[in-house]
Amino acid sequence: MNRRLVLAVVLSLCMVTAGCLSGGTGGDADATETQSPGDAGDGAGGSGGGDAGDGDAGGSGDSSSLQPGEWTVFDFDEPATYTYDVYMEGEGEGQLIWDIQSVDGDTVTVRMVYDVAGERYESTVSGTKETVQSQLYTNPAGILLVTTMFTPATWYAGQDLSEGTKWSYTTQDGSASFAVTGTSTYADVECYTSEMTVDQQVLHEGCFAPQLGLAPYTAYYNEDGSLSMEMKLVSYVKN
């Protein structure tokens, strides 16, 4: 993980400590989890090397009309399956599947399949949003969850996303500037594209849909501009 990505995570942790992240990441004594490190089932795809301009990624999605609003990670109101192509520098390509199996009041049941660089892991978690977050941190997809979903959630907390919106954060560890640059589409899901800039260099690109609890696109870049990590939505299907 490069210096700028470390700075990004440090900034997010500082903001979490200050209470900027709504929803928290606490556990739940009533949580249930099943895990299986099997090697069959959902196959791995792969993207690698894409960017936020590679919208219209295909799939059989059904998104609502894009409207300005706040993006809240893991804010689900109905079952749906999200399939992502994944790239991780030094590890390779693969696929991550989020299957939101049920939503019952404050309780959500999520099945996740992680299949990257020959490593496959499956986990099903049931509980509150906070429970699901904390339980899924502990599996092999933890770095993807933290950097592509939960870290951006601290940056975007309370922000009303719309084209042209800009804001910045500053801590003793550094500062980062954010800008909503336009719109794009992944797996028929419209979203607002954004950039995070540190020292006048783009570190992170994302695409966020206020109506969905997961981001359709996110990517991190190294200091030389090469791709470090990427998750791209290739299928979104309501269950």
mmCIF file of C-alpha atoms in Angstrom:
data_model
loop_
_atom_site.group_PDB
_atom_site.id
_atom_site.type_symbol
_atom_site.label_atom_id
_atom_site.label_comp_id
_atom_site.label_asym_id
_atom_site.label_seq_id
_atom_site.Cartn_x
_atom_site.Cartn_y
_atom_site.Cartn_z
ATOM 1 C CA MET A 1 0.000 0.000 0.000
ATOM 2 C CA ASN A 2 1.573 3.290 -1.071
ATOM 3 C CA ARG A 3 2.104 6.375 1.084
ATOM 4 C CA ARG A 4 -0.887 8.224 -0.287
ATOM 5 C CA LEU A 5 -3.209 5.285 0.306
ATOM 6 C CA VAL A 6 -1.896 5.095 3.870
ATOM 7 C CA LEU A 7 -2.704 8.805 4.230
ATOM 8 C CA ALA A 8 -6.202 8.161 2.904
ATOM 9 C CA VAL A 9 -6.842 5.461 5.488
ATOM 10 C CA VAL A 10 -5.361 7.609 8.267
ATOM 11 C CA LEU A 11 -7.669 10.475 7.281
ATOM 12 C CA SER A 12 -10.639 8.146 7.402
ATOM 13 C CA LEU A 13 -9.693 6.808 10.829
ATOM 14 C CA CYS A 14 -9.306 10.340 12.163
ATOM 15 C CA MET A 15 -12.785 11.200 10.922
ATOM 16 C CA VAL A 16 -14.257 8.012 12.368
ATOM 17 C CA THR A 17 -12.695 8.857 15.724
ATOM 18 C CA ALA A 18 -14.291 12.289 15.504
ATOM 19 C CA GLY A 19 -17.671 10.671 14.860
ATOM 20 C CA CYS A 20 -18.009 11.614 11.192
ATOM 21 C CA LEU A 21 -19.091 8.162 10.024
ATOM 22 C CA SER A 22 -22.793 7.550 10.550
ATOM 23 C CA GLY A 23 -23.828 4.023 11.414
ATOM 24 C CA GLY A 24 -20.579 3.070 13.187
ATOM 25 C CA THR A 25 -18.887 -0.306 13.008
ATOM 26 C CA GLY A 26 -19.830 -1.866 16.298
ATOM 27 C CA GLY A 27 -20.663 -5.524 16.765
ATOM 28 C CA ASP A 28 -23.974 -7.188 17.624
ATOM 29 C CA ALA A 29 -24.310 -10.059 20.072
ATOM 30 C CA ASP A 30 -27.201 -11.490 18.049
ATOM 31 C CA ALA A 31 -25.187 -11.756 14.839
ATOM 32 C CA THR A 32 -24.916 -15.043 12.970
ATOM 33 C CA GLU A 33 -22.239 -15.926 10.433
ATOM 34 C CA THR A 34 -21.428 -18.924 8.274
ATOM 35 C CA GLN A 35 -18.183 -19.283 6.353
ATOM 36 C CA SER A 36 -16.878 -21.680 3.729
ATOM 37 C CA PRO A 37 -13.478 -21.429 2.006
ATOM 38 C CA GLY A 38 -14.662 -23.701 -0.835
ATOM 39 C CA ASP A 39 -13.297 -23.704 -4.341
ATOM 40 C CA ALA A 40 -16.363 -24.239 -6.515
ATOM 41 C CA GLY A 41 -19.359 -22.184 -7.515
ATOM 42 C CA ASP A 42 -19.324 -18.585 -8.702
ATOM 43 C CA GLY A 43 -16.491 -18.073 -11.164
ATOM 44 C CA ALA A 44 -14.022 -15.224 -11.089
ATOM 45 C CA GLY A 45 -14.039 -12.536 -13.687
ATOM 46 C CA GLY A 46 -11.547 -9.691 -13.802
ATOM 47 C CA SER A 47 -11.139 -6.137 -14.932
ATOM 48 C CA GLY A 48 -7.822 -4.584 -13.965
ATOM 49 C CA GLY A 49 -6.566 -1.309 -15.298
ATOM 50 C CA GLY A 50 -9.913 0.405 -15.835
ATOM 51 C CA ASP A 51 -10.896 3.901 -14.785
ATOM 52 C CA ALA A 52 -13.976 5.887 -13.836
ATOM 53 C CA GLY A 53 -14.664 6.595 -17.479
ATOM 54 C CA ASP A 54 -15.330 2.922 -18.235
ATOM 55 C CA GLY A 55 -19.038 3.157 -17.449
ATOM 56 C CA ASP A 56 -21.840 1.122 -19.019
ATOM 57 C CA ALA A 57 -20.193 -2.075 -17.834
ATOM 58 C CA GLY A 58 -23.116 -4.290 -18.812
ATOM 59 C CA GLY A 59 -25.239 -6.613 -16.658
ATOM 60 C CA SER A 60 -28.979 -6.765 -16.067
ATOM 61 C CA GLY A 61 -29.520 -3.880 -13.706
ATOM 62 C CA ASP A 62 -32.560 -1.806 -12.848
ATOM 63 C CA SER A 63 -31.635 1.520 -11.255
ATOM 64 C CA SER A 64 -33.817 4.397 -10.225
ATOM 65 C CA SER A 65 -33.373 7.789 -11.862
ATOM 66 C CA LEU A 66 -30.295 9.431 -10.417
ATOM 67 C CA GLN A 67 -31.173 12.162 -7.942
ATOM 68 C CA PRO A 68 -28.892 14.289 -5.734
ATOM 69 C CA GLY A 69 -28.624 13.059 -2.161
ATOM 70 C CA GLU A 70 -26.368 11.562 0.493
ATOM 71 C CA TRP A 71 -24.645 8.215 -0.053
ATOM 72 C CA THR A 72 -24.764 5.869 2.938
ATOM 73 C CA VAL A 73 -22.796 2.623 2.816
ATOM 74 C CA PHE A 74 -24.788 -0.559 3.522
ATOM 75 C CA ASP A 75 -28.101 1.306 3.442
ATOM 76 C CA PHE A 76 -30.345 -1.370 1.916
ATOM 77 C CA ASP A 77 -34.128 -1.334 1.550
ATOM 78 C CA GLU A 78 -34.610 -4.407 -0.662
ATOM 79 C CA PRO A 79 -32.790 -7.625 -1.634
ATOM 80 C CA ALA A 80 -30.392 -7.432 -4.591
ATOM 81 C CA THR A 81 -27.231 -9.038 -5.925
ATOM 82 C CA TYR A 82 -24.177 -6.937 -6.812
ATOM 83 C CA THR A 83 -21.349 -8.516 -8.830
ATOM 84 C CA TYR A 84 -18.003 -6.705 -9.063
ATOM 85 C CA ASP A 85 -14.899 -7.279 -11.126
ATOM 86 C CA VAL A 86 -11.899 -6.721 -8.864
ATOM 87 C CA TYR A 87 -8.258 -5.830 -9.401
ATOM 88 C CA MET A 88 -5.647 -5.696 -6.615
ATOM 89 C CA GLU A 89 -2.063 -4.773 -7.424
ATOM 90 C CA GLY A 90 0.291 -7.581 -6.543
ATOM 91 C CA GLU A 91 -2.531 -10.108 -6.264
ATOM 92 C CA GLY A 92 -4.396 -9.985 -9.539
ATOM 93 C CA GLU A 93 -7.952 -10.067 -10.826
ATOM 94 C CA GLY A 94 -11.124 -11.698 -9.612
ATOM 95 C CA GLN A 95 -14.693 -11.180 -8.572
ATOM 96 C CA LEU A 96 -16.646 -10.122 -5.505
ATOM 97 C CA ILE A 97 -20.365 -10.919 -5.146
ATOM 98 C CA TRP A 98 -22.667 -9.247 -2.625
ATOM 99 C CA ASP A 99 -25.975 -11.072 -2.352
ATOM 100 C CA ILE A 100 -28.388 -9.090 -0.158
ATOM 101 C CA GLN A 101 -30.676 -12.030 0.555
ATOM 102 C CA SER A 102 -33.204 -10.350 2.830
ATOM 103 C CA VAL A 103 -34.011 -7.041 4.493
ATOM 104 C CA ASP A 104 -36.304 -7.172 7.528
ATOM 105 C CA GLY A 105 -36.488 -3.863 9.359
ATOM 106 C CA ASP A 106 -33.020 -3.204 10.810
ATOM 107 C CA THR A 107 -31.825 -6.731 10.044
ATOM 108 C CA VAL A 108 -30.101 -7.607 6.789
ATOM 109 C CA THR A 109 -28.738 -10.960 5.595
ATOM 110 C CA VAL A 110 -25.775 -10.774 3.228
ATOM 111 C CA ARG A 111 -23.954 -13.550 1.386
ATOM 112 C CA MET A 112 -20.532 -12.584 0.083
ATOM 113 C CA VAL A 113 -18.331 -14.544 -2.326
ATOM 114 C CA TYR A 114 -14.703 -13.425 -2.681
ATOM 115 C CA ASP A 115 -12.762 -15.052 -5.528
ATOM 116 C CA VAL A 116 -9.500 -13.223 -6.276
ATOM 117 C CA ALA A 117 -6.181 -14.571 -7.534
ATOM 118 C CA GLY A 118 -7.168 -18.171 -6.881
ATOM 119 C CA GLU A 119 -8.315 -17.553 -3.308
ATOM 120 C CA ARG A 120 -12.011 -18.207 -2.730
ATOM 121 C CA TYR A 121 -13.992 -17.426 0.412
ATOM 122 C CA GLU A 122 -17.719 -17.404 1.117
ATOM 123 C CA SER A 123 -19.488 -15.883 4.117
ATOM 124 C CA THR A 124 -23.107 -15.251 5.119
ATOM 125 C CA VAL A 125 -23.827 -12.700 7.835
ATOM 126 C CA SER A 126 -27.147 -11.715 9.385
ATOM 127 C CA GLY A 127 -27.681 -8.777 11.725
ATOM 128 C CA THR A 128 -27.810 -4.997 11.803
ATOM 129 C CA LYS A 129 -25.901 -2.922 9.268
ATOM 130 C CA GLU A 130 -23.204 -2.331 11.892
ATOM 131 C CA THR A 131 -22.973 -6.067 12.582
ATOM 132 C CA VAL A 132 -22.581 -6.944 8.921
ATOM 133 C CA GLN A 133 -19.823 -4.360 8.523
ATOM 134 C CA SER A 134 -17.832 -5.527 11.548
ATOM 135 C CA GLN A 135 -18.187 -9.238 10.743
ATOM 136 C CA LEU A 136 -17.139 -8.864 7.119
ATOM 137 C CA TYR A 137 -14.010 -6.895 8.119
ATOM 138 C CA THR A 138 -12.447 -10.138 9.344
ATOM 139 C CA ASN A 139 -12.477 -12.120 6.103
ATOM 140 C CA PRO A 140 -9.966 -12.047 3.201
ATOM 141 C CA ALA A 141 -11.976 -9.308 1.465
ATOM 142 C CA GLY A 142 -11.410 -6.981 4.437
ATOM 143 C CA ILE A 143 -8.965 -4.673 2.642
ATOM 144 C CA LEU A 144 -11.432 -4.284 -0.226
ATOM 145 C CA LEU A 145 -14.272 -3.493 2.173
ATOM 146 C CA VAL A 146 -12.296 -0.947 4.153
ATOM 147 C CA THR A 147 -10.719 0.908 1.246
ATOM 148 C CA THR A 148 -13.485 0.766 -1.362
ATOM 149 C CA MET A 149 -16.610 1.077 0.792
ATOM 150 C CA PHE A 150 -16.129 2.025 4.429
ATOM 151 C CA THR A 151 -13.258 4.494 4.023
ATOM 152 C CA PRO A 152 -15.103 6.476 1.304
ATOM 153 C CA ALA A 153 -18.178 6.417 3.557
ATOM 154 C CA THR A 154 -16.294 8.632 6.027
ATOM 155 C CA TRP A 155 -15.336 11.063 3.274
ATOM 156 C CA TYR A 156 -18.869 11.302 1.880
ATOM 157 C CA ALA A 157 -20.798 11.284 5.164
ATOM 158 C CA GLY A 158 -23.253 14.178 5.203
ATOM 159 C CA GLN A 159 -22.394 15.348 1.681
ATOM 160 C CA ASP A 160 -25.265 16.044 -0.721
ATOM 161 C CA LEU A 161 -23.923 14.606 -3.963
ATOM 162 C CA SER A 162 -24.605 16.575 -7.129
ATOM 163 C CA GLU A 163 -22.482 17.709 -10.075
ATOM 164 C CA GLY A 164 -20.005 20.420 -9.122
ATOM 165 C CA THR A 165 -20.053 19.770 -5.367
ATOM 166 C CA LYS A 166 -16.622 20.239 -3.719
ATOM 167 C CA TRP A 167 -15.302 19.861 -0.177
ATOM 168 C CA SER A 168 -12.081 19.052 1.709
ATOM 169 C CA TYR A 169 -10.810 17.530 4.953
ATOM 170 C CA THR A 170 -7.698 18.491 6.921
ATOM 171 C CA THR A 171 -6.113 16.705 9.881
ATOM 172 C CA GLN A 172 -2.641 16.714 11.456
ATOM 173 C CA ASP A 173 -1.763 13.946 8.987
ATOM 174 C CA GLY A 174 -2.602 15.886 5.833
ATOM 175 C CA SER A 175 -5.473 17.122 3.714
ATOM 176 C CA ALA A 176 -7.585 15.832 0.869
ATOM 177 C CA SER A 177 -9.907 17.608 -1.590
ATOM 178 C CA PHE A 178 -13.015 16.085 -3.169
ATOM 179 C CA ALA A 179 -15.053 17.023 -6.232
ATOM 180 C CA VAL A 180 -18.133 15.518 -7.884
ATOM 181 C CA THR A 181 -17.150 15.678 -11.543
ATOM 182 C CA GLY A 182 -20.152 14.287 -13.424
ATOM 183 C CA THR A 183 -22.156 11.092 -13.863
ATOM 184 C CA SER A 184 -21.539 7.623 -15.275
ATOM 185 C CA THR A 185 -23.273 4.239 -15.527
ATOM 186 C CA TYR A 186 -22.173 0.768 -14.393
ATOM 187 C CA ALA A 187 -24.392 -2.286 -14.959
ATOM 188 C CA ASP A 188 -27.278 0.066 -15.771
ATOM 189 C CA VAL A 189 -26.813 1.886 -12.454
ATOM 190 C CA GLU A 190 -26.339 5.635 -12.737
ATOM 191 C CA CYS A 191 -23.958 7.253 -10.274
ATOM 192 C CA TYR A 192 -22.056 10.462 -9.518
ATOM 193 C CA THR A 193 -18.366 10.337 -10.419
ATOM 194 C CA SER A 194 -15.913 11.881 -7.977
ATOM 195 C CA GLU A 195 -12.207 12.478 -7.416
ATOM 196 C CA MET A 196 -10.104 12.663 -4.282
ATOM 197 C CA THR A 197 -6.963 14.787 -4.685
ATOM 198 C CA VAL A 198 -3.951 14.816 -2.350
ATOM 199 C CA ASP A 199 -1.076 17.197 -3.086
ATOM 200 C CA GLN A 200 -2.689 18.035 -6.456
ATOM 201 C CA GLN A 201 -2.639 14.394 -7.533
ATOM 202 C CA VAL A 202 -5.701 12.159 -7.961
ATOM 203 C CA LEU A 203 -5.520 9.343 -5.432
ATOM 204 C CA HIS A 204 -9.050 7.969 -5.575
ATOM 205 C CA GLU A 205 -11.878 7.869 -8.100
ATOM 206 C CA GLY A 206 -15.368 6.680 -7.329
ATOM 207 C CA CYS A 207 -18.926 6.604 -8.534
ATOM 208 C CA PHE A 208 -21.692 6.786 -5.938
ATOM 209 C CA ALA A 209 -25.446 6.306 -6.264
ATOM 210 C CA PRO A 210 -27.394 7.783 -3.335
ATOM 211 C CA GLN A 211 -30.136 5.180 -3.851
ATOM 212 C CA LEU A 212 -27.762 2.198 -3.397
ATOM 213 C CA GLY A 213 -25.862 0.958 -0.340
ATOM 214 C CA LEU A 214 -22.766 -0.067 -2.340
ATOM 215 C CA ALA A 215 -20.668 2.073 -4.672
ATOM 216 C CA PRO A 216 -20.801 1.029 -8.361
ATOM 217 C CA TYR A 217 -17.157 1.974 -8.901
ATOM 218 C CA THR A 218 -14.055 2.769 -6.884
ATOM 219 C CA ALA A 219 -10.328 2.897 -7.709
ATOM 220 C CA TYR A 220 -7.060 3.918 -6.051
ATOM 221 C CA TYR A 221 -3.881 5.042 -7.822
ATOM 222 C CA ASN A 222 -0.180 4.949 -7.006
ATOM 223 C CA GLU A 223 2.035 8.039 -6.986
ATOM 224 C CA ASP A 224 3.059 7.306 -10.595
ATOM 225 C CA GLY A 225 -0.601 7.207 -11.664
ATOM 226 C CA SER A 226 -0.758 3.429 -12.082
ATOM 227 C CA LEU A 227 -3.778 1.517 -10.791
ATOM 228 C CA SER A 228 -3.447 0.101 -7.273
ATOM 229 C CA MET A 229 -6.934 -1.236 -6.585
ATOM 230 C CA GLU A 230 -10.270 -1.296 -8.418
ATOM 231 C CA MET A 231 -13.836 -2.557 -7.947
ATOM 232 C CA LYS A 232 -16.255 -2.217 -10.877
ATOM 233 C CA LEU A 233 -19.933 -3.194 -10.798
ATOM 234 C CA VAL A 234 -20.705 -5.517 -13.737
ATOM 235 C CA SER A 235 -24.133 -6.790 -12.696
ATOM 236 C CA TYR A 236 -26.897 -5.479 -10.425
ATOM 237 C CA VAL A 237 -30.037 -7.606 -10.130
ATOM 238 C CA LYS A 238 -32.933 -7.110 -7.722
ATOM 239 C CA ASN A 239 -33.741 -10.445 -6.042
#
